[in-house]
Amino acid sequence: MREFIVEADGGSRGNPGPAGYGAVVIDAATGETLAEAAEFLGVVTNNVAEYRGLLAGLRAAHRLDPAARVHVRMDSKLVVEQMSGRWKIKHPDMKPLAMEASRIFPPDRVTYEWIPREQNKHADRLANEAMDAGAASAGPGTPSAAAKTDADLRAARTVATPSVGWGSAPDLGAPATFVLLRHGETPLTPQKRFSGSGSSDPSLSDVGRDQAERVAAALARRGTIQAIVSSPLARTRETAGIVAARLGLEVGVDDGLRETDFGAWEGLTFAEVHERHPDDLAAWLASPDAEPTGGGESFAATATRIAATRDKLVAAYAGRTVLLVSHVTPIKTLIRLALNAPAESLFRMELSAASLSVVAYYADGNPSVRLFNDTSHLR
């Protein structure tokens, strides 16, 4: 029995927005690319595009050998968990797509695996090429791109540009809304010292406790917070506790919200790190894969952890507003991922102590950044 790997992706430049998918079928034994598929979808949501990519990949594999086994690899946690049967499919627009995908091959011959986005570059490139081509197209009516077997891989792809307007977008319901609160000041904060999840775990200073009281009062006036989840570190738990007491809520703790481990740089200023570890600091500033001196956590590793935590919390708090009490790097990373911004954007954001930011996550997987670094409650 032949075995295929299907890698699929979809994207939407908006929520919803101009969207496309890409899919590739790979021979599991040889690693040879056997088929590609790509299509511009007009204006649809991100998860619709991802499901359409999955459908195209499965159909291409079926055309190659309907008796094959298929292993699907996607960077959409939502699609993978739903198609694996571990998450319920609640949105009405997702259900028919999932049903259609489940009928292409017998379920016992298809397995699903979540992979990081950087491991799904082939399908991601195809999806982006489809979106680029769709944006450049003169108008609707271009023939749809079909899956290509190894006999016609060199043929040019065409993309469809259906006439879909903003008014036809489905109602996605209430999003999971994350109100992101950076903890209040600690004694290390005014000195701008590295304070991660390593050896240092400072509590709030008197200024930090006052900041937490002020943000608690502001959130009480807003009256929208339905749950609170905190990083396990002392400064975040103390901040969350002050807010929770004002709102009459319990505090949950999630280790995924902890700050980056800065290794041997914990407790040092930037200037001190530059003086003691100049080469390591230069490498860290140049690459998200570089670790701080002493085996700390790279920004790339932090991003992987934060993305997994985000997906878990989005599923747990669908349609609800939850306060996440965390730190500089996790909050900046959530904003960066929501904007699909490059890793170096972390160095271009200012995030103040006790500031509020807000990101909403819709049922199709698309985020919407609504607020960043608001400190008006502290004035």
mmCIF file of C-alpha atoms in Angstrom, residues 15-368:
data_model
loop_
_atom_site.group_PDB
_atom_site.id
_atom_site.type_symbol
_atom_site.label_atom_id
_atom_site.label_comp_id
_atom_site.label_asym_id
_atom_site.label_seq_id
_atom_site.Cartn_x
_atom_site.Cartn_y
_atom_site.Cartn_z
ATOM 1 C CA ASN A 15 -10.878 38.514 8.895
ATOM 2 C CA PRO A 16 -12.278 37.643 6.455
ATOM 3 C CA GLY A 17 -10.146 38.825 3.549
ATOM 4 C CA PRO A 18 -8.579 37.842 0.240
ATOM 5 C CA ALA A 19 -7.697 34.189 0.744
ATOM 6 C CA GLY A 20 -6.052 31.230 -0.889
ATOM 7 C CA TYR A 21 -4.812 27.755 -0.187
ATOM 8 C CA GLY A 22 -1.869 25.561 -1.070
ATOM 9 C CA ALA A 23 -1.399 21.816 -0.821
ATOM 10 C CA VAL A 24 1.321 19.373 -1.752
ATOM 11 C CA VAL A 25 1.322 15.562 -1.971
ATOM 12 C CA ILE A 26 4.622 13.841 -1.152
ATOM 13 C CA ASP A 27 5.643 10.203 -1.578
ATOM 14 C CA ALA A 28 6.329 9.079 1.999
ATOM 15 C CA ALA A 29 8.942 6.541 0.883
ATOM 16 C CA THR A 30 11.029 8.761 -1.383
ATOM 17 C CA GLY A 31 10.181 12.310 -0.345
ATOM 18 C CA GLU A 32 9.320 13.142 -3.973
ATOM 19 C CA THR A 33 6.714 15.810 -4.596
ATOM 20 C CA LEU A 34 3.951 14.166 -6.609
ATOM 21 C CA ALA A 35 1.297 16.877 -6.818
ATOM 22 C CA GLU A 36 0.622 20.490 -5.921
ATOM 23 C CA ALA A 37 -2.600 22.454 -5.694
ATOM 24 C CA ALA A 38 -3.286 26.143 -5.193
ATOM 25 C CA GLU A 39 -6.296 28.404 -5.606
ATOM 26 C CA PHE A 40 -7.358 31.939 -4.874
ATOM 27 C CA LEU A 41 -10.687 31.859 -3.029
ATOM 28 C CA GLY A 42 -11.790 35.458 -3.043
ATOM 29 C CA VAL A 43 -12.842 36.855 0.334
ATOM 30 C CA VAL A 44 -13.206 34.079 2.897
ATOM 31 C CA THR A 45 -11.948 33.365 6.392
ATOM 32 C CA ASN A 46 -8.664 31.798 7.395
ATOM 33 C CA ASN A 47 -10.084 28.466 8.521
ATOM 34 C CA VAL A 48 -12.219 28.126 5.412
ATOM 35 C CA ALA A 49 -9.015 28.543 3.393
ATOM 36 C CA GLU A 50 -7.225 25.968 5.550
ATOM 37 C CA TYR A 51 -10.026 23.439 5.135
ATOM 38 C CA ARG A 52 -10.090 24.079 1.392
ATOM 39 C CA GLY A 53 -6.351 23.390 1.289
ATOM 40 C CA LEU A 54 -6.905 20.141 3.171
ATOM 41 C CA LEU A 55 -9.638 19.123 0.728
ATOM 42 C CA ALA A 56 -7.440 19.888 -2.277
ATOM 43 C CA GLY A 57 -4.544 17.875 -0.857
ATOM 44 C CA LEU A 58 -6.695 14.872 -0.032
ATOM 45 C CA ARG A 59 -8.334 14.947 -3.456
ATOM 46 C CA ALA A 60 -4.966 15.132 -5.178
ATOM 47 C CA ALA A 61 -3.755 12.146 -3.163
ATOM 48 C CA HIS A 62 -6.934 10.238 -3.998
ATOM 49 C CA ARG A 63 -6.432 10.852 -7.708
ATOM 50 C CA LEU A 64 -2.922 9.452 -7.447
ATOM 51 C CA ASP A 65 -4.000 6.302 -5.567
ATOM 52 C CA PRO A 66 -7.411 5.919 -3.917
ATOM 53 C CA ALA A 67 -6.119 2.903 -1.961
ATOM 54 C CA ALA A 68 -3.230 4.769 -0.324
ATOM 55 C CA ARG A 69 -2.676 5.696 3.290
ATOM 56 C CA VAL A 70 -2.348 9.431 3.958
ATOM 57 C CA HIS A 71 -0.607 11.363 6.716
ATOM 58 C CA VAL A 72 -1.748 14.998 6.823
ATOM 59 C CA ARG A 73 0.592 17.637 8.217
ATOM 60 C CA MET A 74 -0.761 21.144 8.863
ATOM 61 C CA ASP A 75 0.154 24.127 11.017
ATOM 62 C CA SER A 76 -3.513 24.774 11.835
ATOM 63 C CA LYS A 77 -4.036 23.386 15.337
ATOM 64 C CA LEU A 78 -7.768 23.897 14.984
ATOM 65 C CA VAL A 79 -8.130 21.863 11.775
ATOM 66 C CA VAL A 80 -5.842 19.081 12.997
ATOM 67 C CA GLU A 81 -7.625 18.717 16.330
ATOM 68 C CA GLN A 82 -11.071 18.879 14.742
ATOM 69 C CA MET A 83 -10.280 16.350 12.019
ATOM 70 C CA SER A 84 -8.652 14.068 14.614
ATOM 71 C CA GLY A 85 -11.909 14.128 16.581
ATOM 72 C CA ARG A 86 -10.410 15.677 19.705
ATOM 73 C CA TRP A 87 -12.122 19.065 19.311
ATOM 74 C CA LYS A 88 -15.767 19.627 18.478
ATOM 75 C CA ILE A 89 -16.617 21.503 15.297
ATOM 76 C CA LYS A 90 -18.980 24.211 16.474
ATOM 77 C CA HIS A 91 -19.044 26.659 13.597
ATOM 78 C CA PRO A 92 -21.629 25.812 10.924
ATOM 79 C CA ASP A 93 -19.311 26.837 8.078
ATOM 80 C CA MET A 94 -16.635 24.391 9.211
ATOM 81 C CA LYS A 95 -18.863 21.321 9.582
ATOM 82 C CA PRO A 96 -19.593 20.640 5.888
ATOM 83 C CA LEU A 97 -15.947 21.130 4.968
ATOM 84 C CA ALA A 98 -14.829 18.675 7.639
ATOM 85 C CA MET A 99 -17.514 16.178 6.569
ATOM 86 C CA GLU A 100 -16.398 16.429 2.972
ATOM 87 C CA ALA A 101 -12.749 15.894 3.928
ATOM 88 C CA SER A 102 -13.621 12.833 6.001
ATOM 89 C CA ARG A 103 -15.302 11.147 3.016
ATOM 90 C CA ILE A 104 -12.377 11.296 0.569
ATOM 91 C CA PHE A 105 -10.484 8.439 2.234
ATOM 92 C CA PRO A 106 -11.737 5.964 4.835
ATOM 93 C CA PRO A 107 -10.987 7.549 8.240
ATOM 94 C CA ASP A 108 -8.755 4.647 9.299
ATOM 95 C CA ARG A 109 -6.379 5.437 6.422
ATOM 96 C CA VAL A 110 -5.827 9.108 7.307
ATOM 97 C CA THR A 111 -3.831 10.470 10.228
ATOM 98 C CA TYR A 112 -3.247 14.092 11.226
ATOM 99 C CA GLU A 113 -0.257 15.877 12.717
ATOM 100 C CA TRP A 114 0.219 19.491 13.773
ATOM 101 C CA ILE A 115 3.539 20.989 12.684
ATOM 102 C CA PRO A 116 5.045 24.446 13.298
ATOM 103 C CA ARG A 117 4.536 26.927 10.506
ATOM 104 C CA GLU A 118 8.221 26.904 9.579
ATOM 105 C CA GLN A 119 7.891 23.193 8.718
ATOM 106 C CA ASN A 120 4.978 23.881 6.363
ATOM 107 C CA LYS A 121 6.783 26.272 4.038
ATOM 108 C CA HIS A 122 5.940 24.500 0.780
ATOM 109 C CA ALA A 123 2.171 24.665 1.254
ATOM 110 C CA ASP A 124 2.433 28.143 2.781
ATOM 111 C CA ARG A 125 4.332 29.364 -0.273
ATOM 112 C CA LEU A 126 1.697 27.922 -2.608
ATOM 113 C CA ALA A 127 -1.084 29.595 -0.629
ATOM 114 C CA ASN A 128 0.667 32.958 -0.694
ATOM 115 C CA GLU A 129 1.395 32.650 -4.410
ATOM 116 C CA ALA A 130 -2.306 31.982 -4.975
ATOM 117 C CA MET A 131 -3.264 35.047 -2.941
ATOM 118 C CA ASP A 132 -0.680 37.179 -4.755
ATOM 119 C CA ALA A 133 -1.890 35.977 -8.144
ATOM 120 C CA GLY A 134 -5.504 36.556 -7.166
ATOM 121 C CA ALA A 135 -4.733 40.101 -6.068
ATOM 122 C CA ALA A 136 -3.007 40.780 -9.383
ATOM 123 C CA SER A 137 -5.746 39.220 -11.487
ATOM 124 C CA ALA A 138 -7.861 41.461 -13.692
ATOM 125 C CA GLY A 139 -11.134 40.050 -12.430
ATOM 126 C CA PRO A 140 -13.305 36.995 -11.853
ATOM 127 C CA GLY A 141 -13.643 34.087 -14.169
ATOM 128 C CA THR A 142 -10.086 32.747 -14.324
ATOM 129 C CA PRO A 143 -10.120 28.930 -14.343
ATOM 130 C CA SER A 144 -9.564 27.297 -10.980
ATOM 131 C CA ALA A 145 -6.205 25.765 -10.186
ATOM 132 C CA ALA A 146 -6.367 21.977 -10.218
ATOM 133 C CA ALA A 147 -4.107 19.537 -8.423
ATOM 134 C CA LYS A 148 -1.109 18.676 -10.566
ATOM 135 C CA THR A 149 0.419 15.236 -10.818
ATOM 136 C CA ASP A 150 4.105 14.562 -11.493
ATOM 137 C CA ALA A 151 3.372 14.547 -15.245
ATOM 138 C CA ASP A 152 2.371 18.216 -15.296
ATOM 139 C CA LEU A 153 4.189 19.782 -12.333
ATOM 140 C CA ARG A 154 5.922 22.130 -14.722
ATOM 141 C CA ALA A 155 2.632 23.471 -16.052
ATOM 142 C CA ALA A 156 1.701 26.983 -14.993
ATOM 143 C CA ARG A 157 -0.826 27.385 -12.178
ATOM 144 C CA THR A 158 -3.956 29.414 -12.775
ATOM 145 C CA VAL A 159 -6.059 30.799 -9.990
ATOM 146 C CA ALA A 160 -9.738 31.479 -9.587
ATOM 147 C CA THR A 161 -10.983 34.879 -8.468
ATOM 148 C CA PRO A 162 -14.603 34.365 -7.484
ATOM 149 C CA SER A 163 -16.706 37.477 -7.016
ATOM 150 C CA VAL A 164 -17.232 37.338 -3.283
ATOM 151 C CA GLY A 165 -18.007 40.518 -1.342
ATOM 152 C CA TRP A 166 -17.510 41.467 2.283
ATOM 153 C CA GLY A 167 -21.258 41.176 2.798
ATOM 154 C CA SER A 168 -21.158 37.434 2.113
ATOM 155 C CA ALA A 169 -18.832 36.676 5.054
ATOM 156 C CA PRO A 170 -20.308 34.246 7.580
ATOM 157 C CA ASP A 171 -21.219 35.324 11.104
ATOM 158 C CA LEU A 172 -18.389 33.909 13.189
ATOM 159 C CA GLY A 173 -20.023 34.544 16.537
ATOM 160 C CA ALA A 174 -18.353 36.020 19.610
ATOM 161 C CA PRO A 175 -14.565 35.614 19.608
ATOM 162 C CA ALA A 176 -12.325 34.438 22.412
ATOM 163 C CA THR A 177 -11.018 37.796 23.624
ATOM 164 C CA PHE A 178 -7.706 37.956 25.467
ATOM 165 C CA VAL A 179 -7.168 41.050 27.586
ATOM 166 C CA LEU A 180 -3.401 40.968 28.057
ATOM 167 C CA LEU A 181 -2.103 42.526 31.265
ATOM 168 C CA ARG A 182 1.583 42.913 31.925
ATOM 169 C CA HIS A 183 2.323 42.621 35.645
ATOM 170 C CA GLY A 184 3.020 45.688 37.755
ATOM 171 C CA GLU A 185 6.494 46.990 38.501
ATOM 172 C CA THR A 186 9.005 45.000 40.535
ATOM 173 C CA PRO A 187 12.206 46.416 42.032
ATOM 174 C CA LEU A 188 13.973 45.337 38.806
ATOM 175 C CA THR A 189 11.586 47.070 36.396
ATOM 176 C CA PRO A 190 12.749 50.733 36.712
ATOM 177 C CA GLN A 191 16.348 49.552 36.350
ATOM 178 C CA LYS A 192 15.457 47.729 33.098
ATOM 179 C CA ARG A 193 17.082 44.508 34.255
ATOM 180 C CA PHE A 194 16.458 41.165 32.568
ATOM 181 C CA SER A 195 13.806 39.427 34.650
ATOM 182 C CA GLY A 196 12.613 36.167 33.170
ATOM 183 C CA SER A 197 11.594 32.776 34.441
ATOM 184 C CA GLY A 198 15.083 31.755 35.503
ATOM 185 C CA SER A 199 16.670 32.288 38.905
ATOM 186 C CA SER A 200 15.034 35.652 39.663
ATOM 187 C CA ASP A 201 11.363 35.736 40.626
ATOM 188 C CA PRO A 202 10.777 39.146 42.204
ATOM 189 C CA SER A 203 7.510 40.234 43.788
ATOM 190 C CA LEU A 204 5.797 43.535 43.094
ATOM 191 C CA SER A 205 7.154 46.754 44.519
ATOM 192 C CA ASP A 206 4.875 49.254 46.269
ATOM 193 C CA VAL A 207 4.553 51.052 42.916
ATOM 194 C CA GLY A 208 3.643 47.767 41.241
ATOM 195 C CA ARG A 209 0.932 47.017 43.795
ATOM 196 C CA ASP A 210 -0.547 50.465 43.284
ATOM 197 C CA GLN A 211 -0.513 49.898 39.521
ATOM 198 C CA ALA A 212 -2.326 46.580 39.998
ATOM 199 C CA GLU A 213 -5.000 48.294 42.097
ATOM 200 C CA ARG A 214 -5.479 50.928 39.398
ATOM 201 C CA VAL A 215 -5.834 48.398 36.602
ATOM 202 C CA ALA A 216 -8.213 46.373 38.788
ATOM 203 C CA ALA A 217 -10.432 49.425 39.206
ATOM 204 C CA ALA A 218 -10.373 50.074 35.454
ATOM 205 C CA LEU A 219 -11.296 46.489 34.633
ATOM 206 C CA ALA A 220 -14.077 46.551 37.236
ATOM 207 C CA ARG A 221 -15.533 49.620 35.509
ATOM 208 C CA ARG A 222 -15.311 47.866 32.162
ATOM 209 C CA GLY A 223 -17.105 44.832 33.580
ATOM 210 C CA THR A 224 -16.311 42.417 30.738
ATOM 211 C CA ILE A 225 -13.746 40.048 32.271
ATOM 212 C CA GLN A 226 -15.183 36.545 32.743
ATOM 213 C CA ALA A 227 -12.057 34.627 33.800
ATOM 214 C CA ILE A 228 -8.445 35.249 34.833
ATOM 215 C CA VAL A 229 -5.404 33.151 33.923
ATOM 216 C CA SER A 230 -1.918 34.014 35.174
ATOM 217 C CA SER A 231 1.668 33.079 34.577
ATOM 218 C CA PRO A 232 3.003 31.074 37.544
ATOM 219 C CA LEU A 233 5.647 33.663 38.492
ATOM 220 C CA ALA A 234 5.285 35.704 41.677
ATOM 221 C CA ARG A 235 4.841 39.127 40.072
ATOM 222 C CA THR A 236 2.066 37.970 37.764
ATOM 223 C CA ARG A 237 0.234 35.941 40.391
ATOM 224 C CA GLU A 238 0.323 38.908 42.766
ATOM 225 C CA THR A 239 -0.988 41.240 40.062
ATOM 226 C CA ALA A 240 -3.693 38.741 39.097
ATOM 227 C CA GLY A 241 -4.671 38.272 42.736
ATOM 228 C CA ILE A 242 -5.247 41.993 43.244
ATOM 229 C CA VAL A 243 -7.420 42.163 40.122
ATOM 230 C CA ALA A 244 -9.282 38.961 40.996
ATOM 231 C CA ALA A 245 -10.139 40.258 44.466
ATOM 232 C CA ARG A 246 -11.700 43.357 42.900
ATOM 233 C CA LEU A 247 -13.629 41.377 40.269
ATOM 234 C CA GLY A 248 -14.699 38.488 42.511
ATOM 235 C CA LEU A 249 -13.030 35.872 40.285
ATOM 236 C CA GLU A 250 -10.650 32.969 40.836
ATOM 237 C CA VAL A 251 -7.185 32.913 39.264
ATOM 238 C CA GLY A 252 -6.133 30.033 37.052
ATOM 239 C CA VAL A 253 -2.442 29.436 36.371
ATOM 240 C CA ASP A 254 -0.906 28.359 33.059
ATOM 241 C CA ASP A 255 2.821 27.690 32.855
ATOM 242 C CA GLY A 256 2.788 28.559 29.161
ATOM 243 C CA LEU A 257 2.346 32.242 30.050
ATOM 244 C CA ARG A 258 5.664 32.462 31.911
ATOM 245 C CA GLU A 259 8.386 34.860 30.809
ATOM 246 C CA THR A 260 11.356 33.774 28.680
ATOM 247 C CA ASP A 261 14.287 32.263 30.588
ATOM 248 C CA PHE A 262 17.160 34.700 30.111
ATOM 249 C CA GLY A 263 19.817 32.326 31.444
ATOM 250 C CA ALA A 264 22.936 33.994 32.827
ATOM 251 C CA TRP A 265 21.506 37.414 31.958
ATOM 252 C CA GLU A 266 18.882 37.271 34.704
ATOM 253 C CA GLY A 267 19.155 40.358 36.911
ATOM 254 C CA LEU A 268 21.599 42.178 34.598
ATOM 255 C CA THR A 269 21.019 45.361 32.641
ATOM 256 C CA PHE A 270 21.435 45.442 28.875
ATOM 257 C CA ALA A 271 24.711 47.351 29.312
ATOM 258 C CA GLU A 272 26.039 44.739 31.743
ATOM 259 C CA VAL A 273 25.175 41.920 29.345
ATOM 260 C CA HIS A 274 26.874 43.821 26.512
ATOM 261 C CA GLU A 275 29.999 44.181 28.617
ATOM 262 C CA ARG A 276 30.143 40.571 29.848
ATOM 263 C CA HIS A 277 28.709 38.608 26.913
ATOM 264 C CA PRO A 278 29.008 40.792 23.788
ATOM 265 C CA ASP A 279 29.103 37.959 21.239
ATOM 266 C CA ASP A 280 26.131 36.132 22.749
ATOM 267 C CA LEU A 281 24.138 39.366 22.913
ATOM 268 C CA ALA A 282 24.909 40.181 19.274
ATOM 269 C CA ALA A 283 23.793 36.716 18.197
ATOM 270 C CA TRP A 284 20.600 37.029 20.260
ATOM 271 C CA LEU A 285 19.743 40.366 18.671
ATOM 272 C CA ALA A 286 20.386 38.951 15.199
ATOM 273 C CA SER A 287 18.446 35.690 15.354
ATOM 274 C CA PRO A 288 15.293 34.471 17.160
ATOM 275 C CA ASP A 289 16.935 31.033 17.392
ATOM 276 C CA ALA A 290 19.836 32.276 19.504
ATOM 277 C CA GLU A 291 19.723 31.520 23.233
ATOM 278 C CA PRO A 292 20.923 33.829 26.012
ATOM 279 C CA THR A 293 24.188 32.915 27.686
ATOM 280 C CA GLY A 294 23.962 29.848 29.887
ATOM 281 C CA GLY A 295 21.245 27.976 28.023
ATOM 282 C CA GLY A 296 18.301 30.294 28.358
ATOM 283 C CA GLU A 297 15.248 30.218 26.090
ATOM 284 C CA SER A 298 15.368 31.575 22.533
ATOM 285 C CA PHE A 299 12.621 33.807 21.205
ATOM 286 C CA ALA A 300 11.782 31.082 18.682
ATOM 287 C CA ALA A 301 11.254 28.569 21.493
ATOM 288 C CA THR A 302 9.180 31.123 23.401
ATOM 289 C CA ALA A 303 7.022 31.705 20.313
ATOM 290 C CA THR A 304 6.373 27.976 19.915
ATOM 291 C CA ARG A 305 5.332 27.733 23.561
ATOM 292 C CA ILE A 306 3.136 30.820 23.364
ATOM 293 C CA ALA A 307 1.420 29.666 20.165
ATOM 294 C CA ALA A 308 0.529 26.332 21.756
ATOM 295 C CA THR A 309 -0.736 28.093 24.896
ATOM 296 C CA ARG A 310 -2.759 30.512 22.783
ATOM 297 C CA ASP A 311 -4.437 27.680 20.855
ATOM 298 C CA LYS A 312 -5.290 25.841 24.058
ATOM 299 C CA LEU A 313 -6.767 28.932 25.712
ATOM 300 C CA VAL A 314 -8.685 29.991 22.594
ATOM 301 C CA ALA A 315 -10.371 26.585 22.569
ATOM 302 C CA ALA A 316 -11.057 26.710 26.307
ATOM 303 C CA TYR A 317 -12.501 30.252 26.301
ATOM 304 C CA ALA A 318 -14.309 30.399 22.954
ATOM 305 C CA GLY A 319 -16.787 33.283 22.968
ATOM 306 C CA ARG A 320 -15.560 34.589 26.338
ATOM 307 C CA THR A 321 -13.351 37.439 27.555
ATOM 308 C CA VAL A 322 -10.415 36.320 29.671
ATOM 309 C CA LEU A 323 -7.698 38.334 31.381
ATOM 310 C CA LEU A 324 -4.238 36.861 30.792
ATOM 311 C CA VAL A 325 -1.681 38.210 33.257
ATOM 312 C CA SER A 326 1.752 37.710 31.773
ATOM 313 C CA HIS A 327 5.055 39.348 30.857
ATOM 314 C CA VAL A 328 6.753 41.437 28.192
ATOM 315 C CA THR A 329 7.894 38.681 25.825
ATOM 316 C CA PRO A 330 4.741 36.516 25.895
ATOM 317 C CA ILE A 331 2.451 39.519 25.346
ATOM 318 C CA LYS A 332 4.608 40.963 22.570
ATOM 319 C CA THR A 333 4.741 37.507 21.004
ATOM 320 C CA LEU A 334 0.953 37.173 21.039
ATOM 321 C CA ILE A 335 0.707 40.561 19.315
ATOM 322 C CA ARG A 336 3.432 39.628 16.811
ATOM 323 C CA LEU A 337 1.765 36.339 15.938
ATOM 324 C CA ALA A 338 -1.629 38.014 15.594
ATOM 325 C CA LEU A 339 -0.146 40.496 13.120
ATOM 326 C CA ASN A 340 1.963 37.844 11.377
ATOM 327 C CA ALA A 341 4.924 40.163 11.965
ATOM 328 C CA PRO A 342 8.586 39.067 11.793
ATOM 329 C CA ALA A 343 10.494 38.082 14.914
ATOM 330 C CA GLU A 344 12.521 41.305 14.921
ATOM 331 C CA SER A 345 9.324 43.241 15.591
ATOM 332 C CA LEU A 346 9.691 42.224 19.251
ATOM 333 C CA PHE A 347 12.458 44.819 19.532
ATOM 334 C CA ARG A 348 10.181 47.516 18.093
ATOM 335 C CA MET A 349 7.387 47.364 20.647
ATOM 336 C CA GLU A 350 7.218 49.200 23.954
ATOM 337 C CA LEU A 351 5.214 47.384 26.618
ATOM 338 C CA SER A 352 4.852 49.230 29.913
ATOM 339 C CA ALA A 353 4.313 47.733 33.346
ATOM 340 C CA ALA A 354 0.605 47.200 34.130
ATOM 341 C CA SER A 355 -0.353 47.990 30.526
ATOM 342 C CA LEU A 356 -3.351 46.463 28.749
ATOM 343 C CA SER A 357 -3.488 45.015 25.246
ATOM 344 C CA VAL A 358 -6.356 43.135 23.604
ATOM 345 C CA VAL A 359 -6.507 40.466 20.900
ATOM 346 C CA ALA A 360 -9.718 38.755 19.780
ATOM 347 C CA TYR A 361 -9.613 35.295 18.187
ATOM 348 C CA TYR A 362 -12.526 34.304 15.968
ATOM 349 C CA ALA A 363 -13.841 30.802 15.311
ATOM 350 C CA ASP A 364 -12.068 30.644 11.954
ATOM 351 C CA GLY A 365 -8.691 31.123 13.650
ATOM 352 C CA ASN A 366 -8.233 34.738 12.581
ATOM 353 C CA PRO A 367 -7.045 37.219 15.240
ATOM 354 C CA SER A 368 -7.877 40.903 15.524
#
